[in-house]
């Protein structure tokens, strides 16, 4: 599950990526490891892990992680191969969600490829490049679907018509993610793997002053995002990067405090990205390790067990489930059991965020 950071050049993508990579500076529990220069896994900040750690006192704590990719070099003409455009568009295709960084800061020393700061225009430029690529993809899909309509089968005709309507929709300058869906069209559209069908999160990269006092662009971007049903995170990547450079936790806290922040903006961003990917967490807790496991929303207990080991899924018998709140309230597994609050669940159980799971299985 990967999230790609996109945006025009010089909007702060790499600065943001480096902030994420420096999350390790904030806590040893939140390590970052660089897989390739532009890919990293970042831990998902989760207060609940600290609470569990206090009660269980395990040897180690392992948080959930998401993979983040810094996708450089999207410029006007990318869909036509401009500026290595094809390579970068291919990178986006491999991501399940998009973090779209918008430059909302003025700085005469940092060149803006379009000459002026205007994040709404910038957003359009990126959207258009992605849409142009999708139109290409759709043209091929439509062509292919057309061959099947000769069969006269209702489903084949409907598939063709759906793709054609979608193509028209994107050609009108809209993103595929906004196309009205029904039970029939949903799987067809997800199969074409369109760039503009991926969920998106907008980041307003602002300067220090705007963190405290707002900025003319933020409201406009929020309005735009609302229409798209997308989320917005406001942060100051450069300052967060500077704060990361400070040596002690106390100094970093002090500077965040001065900005009126209780935590770095990137923490909020990571949690939202996790949500955007439709991910959630369940916990396992033992003296050896307290661990957050990542699963999709709506997954069943056996599917969730399979994340630990495929044998757990194949040989699944049942799951013992403790609600996180109950564990905190009663303080230990034994006490939760005594209070009759431990659930025993079967194969159909849909795992909830924060469930503490113990799987029974045989192989
Ligand atoms: N003033 C200011 N400069 C920033 C901010 N974010 C990034 N920069 C600077 O803008 C330049 C381009 O940033 P970079 O992260 O490399 O942009 P990218 O091309 O989108 O990856 C660098 O010199 C950064 O230091 C910001 O919030 N305020
Ligand atoms: Mg960069």
mmCIF file of N, CA and C in Angstrom, residues 280 297-301 323 346-352 355:
data_model
loop_
_atom_site.group_PDB
_atom_site.id
_atom_site.type_symbol
_atom_site.label_atom_id
_atom_site.label_comp_id
_atom_site.label_asym_id
_atom_site.label_seq_id
_atom_site.Cartn_x
_atom_site.Cartn_y
_atom_site.Cartn_z
ATOM 1 N N UNK A 280 -6.821 0.285 8.448
ATOM 2 C CA UNK A 280 -7.058 0.401 9.883
ATOM 3 C C UNK A 280 -6.124 -0.554 10.615
ATOM 4 N N UNK A 297 -10.242 -1.786 5.776
ATOM 5 C CA UNK A 297 -11.524 -1.643 6.472
ATOM 6 C C UNK A 297 -12.475 -2.720 5.952
ATOM 7 N N UNK A 298 -13.192 -3.349 6.876
ATOM 8 C CA UNK A 298 -14.164 -4.363 6.477
ATOM 9 C C UNK A 298 -13.603 -5.772 6.388
ATOM 10 N N UNK A 299 -12.338 -5.952 6.729
ATOM 11 C CA UNK A 299 -11.757 -7.289 6.653
ATOM 12 C C UNK A 299 -12.297 -8.190 7.759
ATOM 13 N N UNK A 300 -12.382 -9.496 7.429
ATOM 14 C CA UNK A 300 -12.848 -10.472 8.413
ATOM 15 C C UNK A 300 -11.669 -10.927 9.288
ATOM 16 N N UNK A 301 -12.017 -11.616 10.380
ATOM 17 C CA UNK A 301 -10.979 -12.095 11.306
ATOM 18 C C UNK A 301 -9.944 -12.991 10.609
ATOM 19 N N UNK A 323 -11.651 -5.240 23.175
ATOM 20 C CA UNK A 323 -11.695 -3.856 22.697
ATOM 21 C C UNK A 323 -10.582 -3.078 23.395
ATOM 22 N N UNK A 346 -15.976 -15.793 15.403
ATOM 23 C CA UNK A 346 -15.728 -16.772 14.344
ATOM 24 C C UNK A 346 -15.274 -16.137 13.045
ATOM 25 N N UNK A 347 -15.370 -16.963 11.986
ATOM 26 C CA UNK A 347 -14.854 -16.567 10.666
ATOM 27 C C UNK A 347 -15.508 -15.338 10.067
ATOM 28 N N UNK A 348 -16.758 -15.075 10.478
ATOM 29 C CA UNK A 348 -17.498 -13.978 9.856
ATOM 30 C C UNK A 348 -17.208 -12.629 10.503
ATOM 31 N N UNK A 349 -16.514 -12.661 11.622
ATOM 32 C CA UNK A 349 -16.327 -11.416 12.383
ATOM 33 C C UNK A 349 -15.587 -10.352 11.560
ATOM 34 N N UNK A 350 -16.133 -9.151 11.535
ATOM 35 C CA UNK A 350 -15.483 -8.023 10.853
ATOM 36 C C UNK A 350 -14.646 -7.269 11.893
ATOM 37 N N UNK A 351 -13.360 -7.254 11.659
ATOM 38 C CA UNK A 351 -12.445 -6.645 12.624
ATOM 39 C C UNK A 351 -12.633 -5.125 12.654
ATOM 40 N N UNK A 352 -12.624 -4.568 13.866
ATOM 41 C CA UNK A 352 -12.807 -3.135 14.051
ATOM 42 C C UNK A 352 -11.472 -2.482 14.403
ATOM 43 N N UNK A 355 -9.173 -3.202 17.697
ATOM 44 C CA UNK A 355 -9.367 -4.521 18.308
ATOM 45 C C UNK A 355 -8.024 -5.113 18.711
#
